[in-house]
Coordinates of C-alpha atoms in Angstrom, one line a residue:
Chain A
X1 CA 4.5 -27.0 -37.6
X2 CA 3.0 -30.3 -36.7
X3 CA 2.7 -33.1 -39.3
X4 CA -0.7 -33.9 -40.9
X5 CA 0.2 -37.6 -40.8
X6 CA 0.8 -37.4 -37.1
X7 CA -2.5 -35.7 -36.7
X8 CA -4.2 -38.4 -38.8
X9 CA -2.6 -41.0 -36.7
X10 CA -4.2 -39.5 -33.6
X11 CA -7.6 -39.2 -35.2
X12 CA -7.5 -42.8 -36.5
X13 CA -6.8 -43.8 -32.9
X14 CA -9.5 -41.6 -31.4
X15 CA -11.5 -39.3 -33.7
X16 CA -13.1 -37.7 -30.6
X17 CA -9.9 -36.4 -29.2
X18 CA -10.2 -32.7 -28.4
X19 CA -8.1 -30.1 -30.3
X20 CA -6.5 -29.0 -27.1
X21 CA -5.3 -32.5 -26.2
X22 CA -4.1 -33.1 -29.8
X23 CA -2.2 -29.8 -29.8
X24 CA -0.5 -30.7 -26.5
X25 CA 0.5 -34.0 -27.8
X26 CA 1.9 -32.6 -31.0
X27 CA 3.5 -29.6 -29.4
X28 CA 1.6 -27.0 -31.5
X29 CA -1.3 -24.7 -31.0
X30 CA -5.0 -25.6 -30.9
X31 CA -5.7 -23.2 -33.9
X32 CA -3.0 -25.1 -35.9
X33 CA -4.7 -28.4 -35.2
X34 CA -8.1 -27.0 -36.2
X35 CA -6.7 -25.6 -39.4
X36 CA -5.0 -28.9 -40.3
X37 CA -8.2 -30.8 -39.6
X38 CA -10.1 -28.4 -41.8
X39 CA -7.6 -28.9 -44.6
X40 CA -7.8 -32.6 -44.3
X41 CA -11.6 -32.4 -44.6
X42 CA -11.5 -30.0 -47.4
X43 CA -9.0 -32.1 -49.3
X44 CA -11.2 -35.1 -48.9
X45 CA -8.6 -37.0 -46.9
X46 CA -10.9 -37.2 -43.9
X47 CA -14.4 -38.2 -45.1
X48 CA -16.1 -38.5 -41.7
X49 CA -15.9 -39.7 -38.1
X50 CA -17.7 -42.9 -37.1
X51 CA -17.9 -45.2 -34.1
X52 CA -16.6 -48.8 -34.2
X53 CA -19.5 -50.7 -32.6
X54 CA -19.5 -54.2 -31.1
X55 CA -23.1 -55.0 -31.8
X56 CA -23.1 -57.9 -29.3
X57 CA -23.3 -55.2 -26.6
X58 CA -26.2 -53.5 -28.1
X59 CA -29.8 -54.6 -27.7
X60 CA -30.6 -54.7 -31.4
X61 CA -30.4 -57.4 -34.0
X62 CA -27.7 -56.6 -36.5
X63 CA -26.5 -58.8 -39.3
X64 CA -23.5 -58.3 -41.5
X65 CA -22.5 -60.2 -44.7
X66 CA -19.5 -60.1 -47.0
X67 CA -20.8 -60.5 -50.5
X68 CA -18.6 -61.5 -53.4
X69 CA -19.7 -60.2 -56.8
X70 CA -18.6 -61.2 -60.2
X71 CA -19.3 -58.8 -63.1
X72 CA -19.3 -58.9 -66.8
X73 CA -18.8 -55.5 -68.4
X74 CA -19.6 -54.4 -71.9
X75 CA -17.6 -51.8 -73.8
X76 CA -19.6 -48.8 -72.5
X77 CA -19.8 -49.9 -68.8
X78 CA -16.9 -49.5 -66.4
X79 CA -16.5 -50.9 -62.9
X80 CA -17.1 -47.5 -61.5
X81 CA -20.5 -47.3 -63.2
X82 CA -21.7 -50.4 -61.5
X83 CA -20.0 -49.5 -58.2
X84 CA -21.8 -46.1 -58.3
X85 CA -25.1 -47.8 -58.6
X86 CA -24.5 -50.4 -55.8
X87 CA -22.9 -47.9 -53.4
X88 CA -26.1 -45.8 -53.3
X89 CA -27.9 -48.5 -51.4
X90 CA -28.0 -47.8 -47.6
X91 CA -27.6 -51.5 -46.8
X92 CA -24.2 -51.4 -48.5
X93 CA -21.6 -50.1 -45.9
X94 CA -18.5 -51.0 -47.8
X95 CA -17.7 -51.7 -51.5
X96 CA -14.3 -52.5 -53.0
X97 CA -13.0 -53.7 -56.3
X98 CA -10.6 -56.5 -55.4
X99 CA -8.1 -58.8 -57.2
X100 CA -8.6 -62.5 -57.3
X101 CA -11.5 -64.8 -57.9
X102 CA -14.2 -62.2 -57.8
X103 CA -14.5 -58.5 -58.7
X104 CA -16.4 -56.7 -55.9
X105 CA -16.3 -57.2 -52.2
X106 CA -19.4 -55.7 -50.7
X107 CA -20.3 -55.4 -47.1
X108 CA -24.1 -55.5 -46.5
X109 CA -25.7 -54.8 -43.1
X110 CA -29.3 -55.4 -42.1
X111 CA -31.5 -56.2 -39.1
X112 CA -31.9 -59.9 -40.1
X113 CA -30.5 -62.6 -42.3
X114 CA -33.7 -62.4 -44.3
X115 CA -33.3 -58.7 -44.8
X116 CA -29.7 -59.2 -46.1
X117 CA -30.6 -62.2 -48.3
X118 CA -33.6 -60.3 -49.8
X119 CA -31.5 -57.3 -50.4
X120 CA -28.8 -59.3 -52.3
X121 CA -31.3 -61.3 -54.3
X122 CA -33.7 -58.5 -55.1
X123 CA -31.4 -55.5 -55.5
X124 CA -27.9 -56.7 -56.3
X125 CA -28.3 -60.0 -58.2
X126 CA -30.7 -58.5 -60.9
X127 CA -28.1 -55.7 -61.9
X128 CA -27.4 -56.7 -65.5
X129 CA -23.6 -56.7 -65.1
X130 CA -23.6 -58.9 -62.0
X131 CA -23.1 -62.6 -63.0
X132 CA -22.7 -64.2 -59.7
X133 CA -23.2 -63.4 -56.0
X134 CA -21.7 -65.4 -53.1
X135 CA -22.9 -64.3 -49.6
X136 CA -20.9 -64.9 -46.4
X137 CA -22.8 -64.1 -43.3
X138 CA -20.5 -62.8 -40.5
X139 CA -20.8 -65.2 -37.6
X140 CA -18.7 -63.3 -35.2
X141 CA -16.4 -60.3 -35.3
X142 CA -13.1 -60.5 -33.5
X143 CA -11.4 -57.4 -34.8
X144 CA -12.5 -54.5 -36.9
X145 CA -10.9 -51.2 -37.8
X146 CA -7.8 -52.2 -35.9
X147 CA -9.8 -52.8 -32.6
X148 CA -10.0 -56.2 -31.0
X149 CA -13.5 -57.0 -29.9
X150 CA -12.6 -58.4 -26.5
X151 CA -13.4 -57.3 -22.9
X152 CA -11.1 -54.4 -22.1
X153 CA -8.2 -55.3 -19.8
X154 CA -8.1 -53.5 -16.4
X155 CA -4.9 -51.9 -15.4
X156 CA -3.4 -54.4 -12.9
X157 CA 0.1 -52.9 -12.8
X158 CA -0.1 -51.7 -9.2
X159 CA 1.3 -54.8 -7.6
X160 CA 5.0 -54.6 -8.4
X161 CA 8.0 -52.6 -7.1
X162 CA 10.4 -51.0 -7.6
Chain B
X1 CA 14.9 -66.6 12.8
X2 CA 18.0 -64.5 12.7
X3 CA 18.1 -62.3 9.7
X4 CA 21.3 -61.0 8.1
X5 CA 22.2 -57.4 8.8
X6 CA 22.0 -56.7 5.1
X7 CA 18.4 -57.9 4.9
X8 CA 17.4 -56.3 8.2
X9 CA 18.8 -52.9 7.2
X10 CA 17.2 -52.9 3.8
X11 CA 14.0 -50.8 3.9
X12 CA 11.0 -51.7 1.8
X13 CA 10.8 -49.8 -1.4
X14 CA 9.2 -46.4 -1.0
X15 CA 7.2 -47.0 -4.1
X16 CA 5.9 -50.2 -2.7
X17 CA 4.5 -48.4 0.4
X18 CA 2.8 -45.9 -1.9
X19 CA 1.2 -48.6 -4.0
X20 CA -0.1 -50.3 -1.0
X21 CA -1.9 -47.2 0.1
X22 CA -3.3 -46.8 -3.5
X23 CA -4.4 -50.5 -3.6
X24 CA -6.7 -49.8 -0.6
X25 CA -8.7 -47.3 -2.6
X26 CA -11.2 -47.5 -5.4
X27 CA -11.0 -45.6 -8.7
X28 CA -7.3 -44.8 -8.4
X29 CA -5.4 -43.8 -11.6
X30 CA -1.9 -44.8 -11.1
X31 CA 0.9 -42.7 -12.6
X32 CA 3.3 -44.3 -10.3
X33 CA 4.2 -47.5 -12.0
X34 CA 7.4 -47.8 -14.1
X35 CA 6.0 -50.3 -16.5
X36 CA 4.7 -49.9 -20.0
X37 CA 1.0 -50.1 -20.3
X38 CA 1.5 -51.8 -23.7
X39 CA 1.8 -55.5 -24.2
X40 CA 4.8 -57.2 -25.6
X41 CA 4.7 -57.2 -29.5
X42 CA 2.6 -60.1 -30.6
X43 CA 5.4 -61.5 -32.8
X44 CA 7.6 -61.8 -29.8
X45 CA 4.9 -63.4 -27.7
X46 CA 4.1 -65.8 -30.6
X47 CA 7.7 -66.8 -30.7
X48 CA 7.7 -67.6 -27.0
X49 CA 4.6 -69.7 -27.4
X50 CA 6.1 -71.5 -30.5
X51 CA 9.3 -72.3 -28.5
X52 CA 7.2 -73.9 -25.8
X53 CA 5.2 -75.8 -28.4
X54 CA 8.5 -77.2 -29.7
X55 CA 9.4 -78.3 -26.2
X56 CA 12.3 -75.8 -25.8
X57 CA 12.2 -75.8 -22.1
X58 CA 15.8 -76.7 -21.2
X59 CA 18.5 -74.4 -19.9
X60 CA 20.4 -72.5 -22.5
X61 CA 24.1 -71.9 -22.2
X62 CA 25.0 -69.7 -19.2
X63 CA 25.8 -66.7 -21.4
X64 CA 22.5 -67.0 -23.2
X65 CA 21.5 -68.5 -26.6
X66 CA 24.3 -67.7 -29.1
X67 CA 21.7 -66.6 -31.7
X68 CA 20.3 -64.1 -29.2
X69 CA 23.8 -62.7 -28.3
X70 CA 24.5 -62.5 -32.0
X71 CA 21.3 -60.6 -32.5
X72 CA 22.2 -58.3 -29.7
X73 CA 25.6 -57.6 -31.2
X74 CA 23.8 -56.7 -34.5
X75 CA 21.3 -54.5 -32.7
X76 CA 23.6 -52.3 -30.5
X77 CA 25.6 -50.6 -33.3
X78 CA 22.6 -48.3 -33.7
X79 CA 23.9 -46.7 -30.4
X80 CA 27.5 -46.8 -31.7
X81 CA 28.3 -49.9 -29.7
X82 CA 30.1 -53.0 -31.0
X83 CA 30.5 -56.1 -28.9
X84 CA 31.5 -59.7 -29.6
X85 CA 28.8 -62.2 -29.0
X86 CA 31.3 -64.8 -27.9
X87 CA 33.0 -62.9 -25.1
X88 CA 31.4 -59.5 -24.5
X89 CA 27.7 -60.2 -24.2
X90 CA 25.9 -61.8 -21.2
X91 CA 22.1 -62.5 -21.3
X92 CA 20.6 -62.0 -17.9
X93 CA 17.3 -62.3 -16.1
X94 CA 16.3 -58.8 -16.6
X95 CA 18.7 -55.8 -16.7
X96 CA 18.4 -55.9 -12.9
X97 CA 20.3 -59.1 -12.7
X98 CA 23.0 -57.7 -14.9
X99 CA 23.4 -54.7 -12.6
X100 CA 23.6 -57.0 -9.6
X101 CA 26.1 -59.2 -11.2
X102 CA 28.3 -56.2 -12.2
X103 CA 28.3 -54.8 -8.8
X104 CA 29.2 -58.1 -7.3
X105 CA 31.9 -58.7 -9.8
X106 CA 33.5 -55.3 -9.4
X107 CA 32.9 -54.1 -5.8
X108 CA 34.8 -55.2 -2.8
X109 CA 33.7 -54.6 0.8
X110 CA 34.1 -50.9 1.6
X111 CA 34.5 -49.8 -2.0
X112 CA 32.6 -46.6 -2.7
X113 CA 30.2 -46.7 -5.6
X114 CA 29.2 -43.3 -6.9
X115 CA 25.6 -43.1 -7.9
X116 CA 24.0 -40.2 -9.7
X117 CA 21.1 -39.0 -7.8
X118 CA 18.2 -39.0 -8.0
X119 CA 18.4 -42.6 -9.1
X120 CA 16.5 -45.8 -9.6
X121 CA 15.8 -47.1 -6.2
X122 CA 17.5 -50.4 -6.6
X123 CA 21.0 -49.1 -7.2
X124 CA 21.7 -48.2 -3.5
X125 CA 20.5 -51.4 -2.0
X126 CA 22.3 -53.3 -4.9
X127 CA 25.6 -51.7 -3.9
X128 CA 25.0 -52.6 -0.3
X129 CA 24.2 -56.2 -1.2
X130 CA 27.6 -56.3 -2.9
X131 CA 29.3 -55.0 0.2
X132 CA 30.0 -51.5 -1.2
X133 CA 29.1 -48.1 0.1
X134 CA 26.8 -46.0 -2.1
X135 CA 27.9 -42.5 -2.6
X136 CA 25.2 -40.3 -4.0
X137 CA 26.2 -37.7 -6.5
X138 CA 23.6 -34.9 -6.8
X139 CA 22.5 -33.9 -10.2
X140 CA 20.7 -30.6 -10.4
X141 CA 17.5 -29.4 -12.2
X142 CA 19.6 -26.4 -13.5
X143 CA 21.7 -28.9 -15.4
X144 CA 18.7 -30.9 -16.6
X145 CA 19.6 -33.6 -14.1
X146 CA 22.7 -34.6 -16.1
X147 CA 25.9 -35.3 -14.1
X148 CA 28.7 -32.8 -14.5
X149 CA 32.4 -33.0 -13.7
X150 CA 31.8 -30.5 -10.9
X151 CA 29.0 -32.6 -9.4
X152 CA 31.3 -35.6 -9.4
X153 CA 34.1 -33.6 -7.9
X154 CA 32.0 -32.0 -5.2
X155 CA 30.6 -35.3 -4.1
X156 CA 34.1 -36.8 -3.7
X157 CA 33.5 -39.4 -6.5
X158 CA 37.3 -39.3 -7.2
X159 CA 37.7 -41.8 -4.4
X160 CA 35.1 -44.1 -5.6
X161 CA 35.9 -47.4 -7.6
X162 CA 32.7 -47.5 -9.6
X163 CA 30.3 -44.9 -11.0
X164 CA 26.7 -45.8 -11.7
X165 CA 24.8 -43.8 -14.3
X166 CA 21.5 -44.1 -16.0
X167 CA 20.4 -42.3 -19.3
X168 CA 17.7 -42.0 -20.3
X169 CA 17.0 -41.7 -16.6
X170 CA 14.6 -43.1 -14.2
X171 CA 13.1 -41.0 -12.3
X172 CA 13.8 -37.7 -14.1
X173 CA 13.5 -38.7 -17.8
X174 CA 16.7 -36.8 -18.5
X175 CA 18.9 -37.8 -21.4
X176 CA 22.6 -37.0 -21.8
X177 CA 24.2 -35.6 -24.9
X178 CA 27.5 -36.6 -26.4
X179 CA 29.2 -33.5 -24.8
X180 CA 27.7 -34.1 -21.4
X181 CA 28.8 -37.8 -21.5
X182 CA 32.3 -36.6 -22.6
X183 CA 32.5 -34.6 -19.3
X184 CA 31.6 -37.7 -17.2
X185 CA 34.0 -39.8 -19.2
X186 CA 36.7 -37.3 -18.6
X187 CA 36.2 -37.6 -14.9
X188 CA 36.0 -41.4 -15.0
X189 CA 39.3 -41.6 -17.0
X190 CA 41.1 -39.2 -14.7
X191 CA 40.1 -41.0 -11.6
X192 CA 40.2 -44.5 -13.0
X193 CA 36.5 -45.3 -12.4
X194 CA 34.7 -48.2 -13.8
X195 CA 31.4 -47.0 -15.2
X196 CA 28.1 -49.0 -15.0
X197 CA 25.7 -47.5 -17.6
X198 CA 22.1 -48.5 -17.3
X199 CA 20.7 -47.9 -20.7
X200 CA 17.5 -49.8 -20.4
X201 CA 15.5 -46.8 -21.7
X202 CA 17.8 -46.2 -24.8
X203 CA 14.9 -47.2 -27.1
X204 CA 12.7 -44.6 -25.6
X205 CA 14.7 -41.5 -26.5
X206 CA 12.5 -38.7 -27.9
X207 CA 14.8 -36.0 -29.0
X208 CA 17.9 -36.9 -31.0
X209 CA 19.5 -40.4 -30.8
X210 CA 20.5 -42.2 -27.7
X211 CA 24.2 -41.9 -26.9
X212 CA 26.2 -44.4 -24.8
X213 CA 29.1 -43.4 -22.6
X214 CA 30.9 -46.5 -23.8
X215 CA 31.4 -44.8 -27.2
X216 CA 33.5 -42.0 -25.6
X217 CA 37.2 -42.3 -26.1
X218 CA 38.9 -44.7 -23.7
X219 CA 35.5 -45.7 -22.2
X220 CA 34.7 -49.0 -23.8
X221 CA 37.4 -50.8 -21.7
X222 CA 36.1 -49.3 -18.5
X223 CA 32.3 -49.4 -19.0
X224 CA 29.6 -52.1 -18.6
X225 CA 26.4 -51.2 -20.4
X226 CA 23.1 -52.6 -19.4
X227 CA 20.0 -52.9 -21.6
X228 CA 17.1 -55.2 -21.9
X229 CA 13.6 -55.8 -23.2
X230 CA 11.4 -54.7 -20.4
X231 CA 10.9 -51.1 -21.3
X232 CA 11.3 -50.5 -25.0
X233 CA 9.7 -53.8 -25.9
X234 CA 7.1 -53.9 -23.1
X235 CA 8.4 -57.2 -22.0
X236 CA 8.7 -56.6 -18.2
X237 CA 7.3 -60.0 -17.2
X238 CA 9.6 -61.9 -19.4
X239 CA 12.5 -60.8 -17.4
X240 CA 15.2 -60.5 -20.0
X241 CA 18.2 -58.1 -20.1
X242 CA 21.8 -58.1 -21.1
X243 CA 25.2 -56.7 -20.2
X244 CA 27.8 -55.5 -22.7
X245 CA 31.4 -55.2 -21.6
X246 CA 35.0 -56.1 -21.9
X247 CA 35.6 -59.9 -21.9
X248 CA 37.2 -60.0 -18.4
X249 CA 34.2 -58.2 -16.9
X250 CA 31.6 -60.3 -18.7
X251 CA 33.5 -63.4 -17.7
X252 CA 33.6 -62.4 -14.0
X253 CA 29.9 -61.6 -14.2
X254 CA 29.1 -65.0 -15.9
X255 CA 31.0 -66.8 -13.2
X256 CA 28.6 -65.4 -10.6
X257 CA 25.6 -65.9 -12.9
X258 CA 26.5 -69.5 -13.5
X259 CA 26.3 -70.2 -9.7
X260 CA 23.1 -68.2 -9.1
X261 CA 20.7 -67.8 -12.0
X262 CA 22.5 -70.3 -14.3
X263 CA 20.8 -69.0 -17.4
X264 CA 18.1 -66.5 -18.3
X265 CA 14.6 -68.0 -19.0
X266 CA 14.7 -69.9 -22.3
X267 CA 11.2 -68.9 -23.4
X268 CA 12.0 -65.3 -22.8
X269 CA 15.2 -65.6 -24.9
X270 CA 13.1 -66.8 -27.8
X271 CA 10.7 -63.9 -27.5
X272 CA 13.7 -61.5 -27.2
X273 CA 15.3 -63.0 -30.3
X274 CA 12.1 -62.4 -32.3
X275 CA 11.8 -58.9 -30.8
X276 CA 15.2 -57.9 -32.0
X277 CA 14.6 -59.5 -35.5
X278 CA 11.2 -58.1 -36.3
X279 CA 9.7 -55.7 -33.7
X280 CA 11.4 -52.4 -34.6
X281 CA 8.1 -51.1 -35.9
X282 CA 6.3 -52.0 -32.6
X283 CA 8.9 -50.1 -30.7
X284 CA 8.6 -47.1 -33.0
X285 CA 4.8 -47.1 -32.5
X286 CA 5.1 -47.3 -28.7
X287 CA 7.8 -44.5 -28.7
X288 CA 5.5 -42.3 -30.8
X289 CA 2.7 -42.9 -28.3
X290 CA 4.9 -42.2 -25.3
X291 CA 6.3 -39.0 -27.0
X292 CA 2.8 -37.7 -27.5
X293 CA 1.9 -38.4 -23.9
X294 CA 5.1 -36.8 -22.7
X295 CA 4.4 -33.6 -24.5
X296 CA 0.8 -33.6 -23.2
X297 CA 1.7 -34.3 -19.6
X298 CA 4.5 -31.7 -19.5
X299 CA 2.4 -29.0 -21.2
X300 CA -0.5 -29.7 -18.7
X301 CA 1.8 -29.4 -15.7
X302 CA 3.3 -26.2 -16.9
X303 CA -0.2 -24.8 -17.6
X304 CA -1.1 -25.7 -14.0
X305 CA 1.8 -23.6 -12.9
X306 CA 4.0 -26.5 -11.8
X307 CA 7.7 -26.2 -13.0
X308 CA 8.3 -29.2 -15.1
X309 CA 11.7 -30.1 -16.5
X310 CA 11.7 -31.1 -20.2
X311 CA 12.2 -34.8 -19.9
X312 CA 13.4 -36.3 -23.2
X313 CA 13.6 -40.0 -22.5
X314 CA 12.1 -42.9 -20.6
X315 CA 8.5 -42.4 -19.7
X316 CA 8.6 -40.2 -16.7
X317 CA 7.8 -36.5 -16.1
X318 CA 9.5 -35.0 -13.0
X319 CA 7.6 -31.9 -12.1
X320 CA 8.3 -29.8 -8.9
X321 CA 5.8 -30.5 -6.2
X322 CA 4.0 -27.3 -5.0
X323 CA 4.9 -28.2 -1.4
X324 CA 6.5 -31.2 0.4
X325 CA 6.5 -34.0 -2.2
X326 CA 5.5 -36.8 0.1
X327 CA 2.7 -34.9 1.7
X328 CA 1.5 -33.7 -1.8
X329 CA 1.5 -37.2 -3.2
X330 CA -0.5 -38.5 -0.2
X331 CA -3.0 -35.6 -0.3
X332 CA -3.4 -36.0 -4.1
X333 CA -4.0 -39.7 -3.7
X334 CA -6.6 -39.3 -0.9
X335 CA -8.3 -36.3 -2.4
X336 CA -8.4 -37.2 -6.1
X337 CA -7.3 -40.8 -6.3
X338 CA -4.2 -40.1 -8.4
X339 CA -1.1 -41.9 -7.5
X340 CA 2.3 -40.3 -8.2
X341 CA 5.6 -41.1 -6.6
X342 CA 7.2 -38.6 -4.3
X343 CA 10.7 -37.7 -5.6
X344 CA 12.5 -38.3 -2.3
X345 CA 12.0 -42.0 -2.8
X346 CA 14.7 -41.7 -5.4
X347 CA 17.2 -40.1 -3.0
X348 CA 17.7 -36.9 -1.2
X349 CA 18.0 -35.0 -4.4
X350 CA 14.5 -36.0 -5.5
X351 CA 13.0 -34.0 -2.7
X352 CA 10.5 -31.5 -3.9
X353 CA 9.7 -33.4 -7.1
X354 CA 7.2 -36.0 -8.2
X355 CA 7.8 -38.9 -10.5
X356 CA 4.9 -39.1 -12.9
X357 CA 4.9 -42.1 -15.2
X358 CA 3.1 -41.6 -18.5
X359 CA 3.1 -45.3 -19.3
X360 CA -0.7 -45.0 -19.0
X361 CA -3.3 -44.7 -21.8
X362 CA -4.3 -41.2 -22.9
X363 CA -7.8 -41.4 -21.5
X364 CA -6.4 -42.1 -18.0
X365 CA -3.7 -39.5 -18.4
X366 CA -6.3 -36.9 -19.4
X367 CA -8.5 -37.8 -16.4
X368 CA -5.5 -37.8 -14.1
X369 CA -4.4 -34.3 -15.2
X370 CA -7.9 -33.0 -14.8
X371 CA -7.9 -34.4 -11.2
X372 CA -4.5 -32.9 -10.4
X373 CA -5.7 -29.5 -11.7
X374 CA -8.9 -29.7 -9.6
X375 CA -6.7 -30.6 -6.6
X376 CA -4.4 -27.6 -7.2
X377 CA -7.4 -25.3 -7.8
X378 CA -9.1 -26.4 -4.6
X379 CA -6.1 -25.8 -2.4

């Protein structure tokens, strides 16, 4: 029986890989692969499958910002309560509680710097528990989700023997 | 200009001729090249860069940086090998130089050098350059391309001075188990053969652990082991290898090395040192990827109806060609733009097979397999 971790490894590398190809790589049957994927989805281990996009190759304005948030909580409010509220905004594509100088690390995406600024100032900053926001606009992305944002190398290994 | 008989009589590599054909065409997927498609681990590259920044551009000692030899001596016990960095390790410009040095140090004109076959294409010419006579010893698909006592006996290897083996093997992908190596070792001891064991693919063993013939009883003193950084560490262009052997053999090889190559490239030695110190995880990751590709390729060939031996090491599959291997490889290249190497390039015993390198990304491999299937279906 193939290993779920091995399967995850393949999906992390290429979520579009066919069950047939995965089965051949893992030396198991296609139905086993499909069952494992179903299990991983049911267990909530695999939440979805998304493309990693280099927006510089797409004819559309796209702005991303990393926003640091500091919070002050009262006895009845937990981090998760505030997080639940912030996470519901479509503009928020990632939200993490982090250690260090601030509490939440929020990734906000929009069509323009103005969109992102307005969103942070009008939707996030006014949340009662939020005491401070610091917005860092992403100037360029060099690597994301383990993929380097460079031109793909051509295979030039034909020129040597033996 | 008068050329030497040795140079004149050495044919160009059969692989080379095939690549030249492929290079003239567009949209070719090459499964012919014996080189990792991965890049050397970044830590190793960073170390090479750092060594240049520090101006470490001088020769090292002939035998290689002591620190590197020490790291090698700490690395090889994973294969059951123990060698003294002072006297029993020589760092060379690729494992190829190590093979050449060993042949020149051991072979006298007219000496027979038994070479398991099919074999890496440089061994035969290497033996001739050293003045020796190559004696091919056929391995058979029925024995998973592992040399047997009978194979050696049948080929007349008892009269040879040296036996050249390579496991995991290029071109077949075969690995040899302890018991299989014991049989070869028995023959070598009985007939007083020195064994040259090319273990450059040791880090790319997929089933079980790599085993070295030098660990067999009575073999350490009659074996020279070759390894290097080209394959498992994807460092082909850095040209760094090493030889492990008894002090007198390493000393003799070093005497030739000091008059020819002097020392291996310093920058590459720094990269290699870092590779040994901190790149085990990178190697493990590459091995995992190769293993998946291996299973994919073999299973695809079998489903296409091509008999394909279960290669368990290196990064080659060695399926049977449905008809004449050279013709098949040429037809496949012209018809579908997929380059594979005809087995006969690796010696008589490779006839009827194809060497298919899976050191190529999964997307290209998938496309190549689809094209091969289309070619077979269209016949």
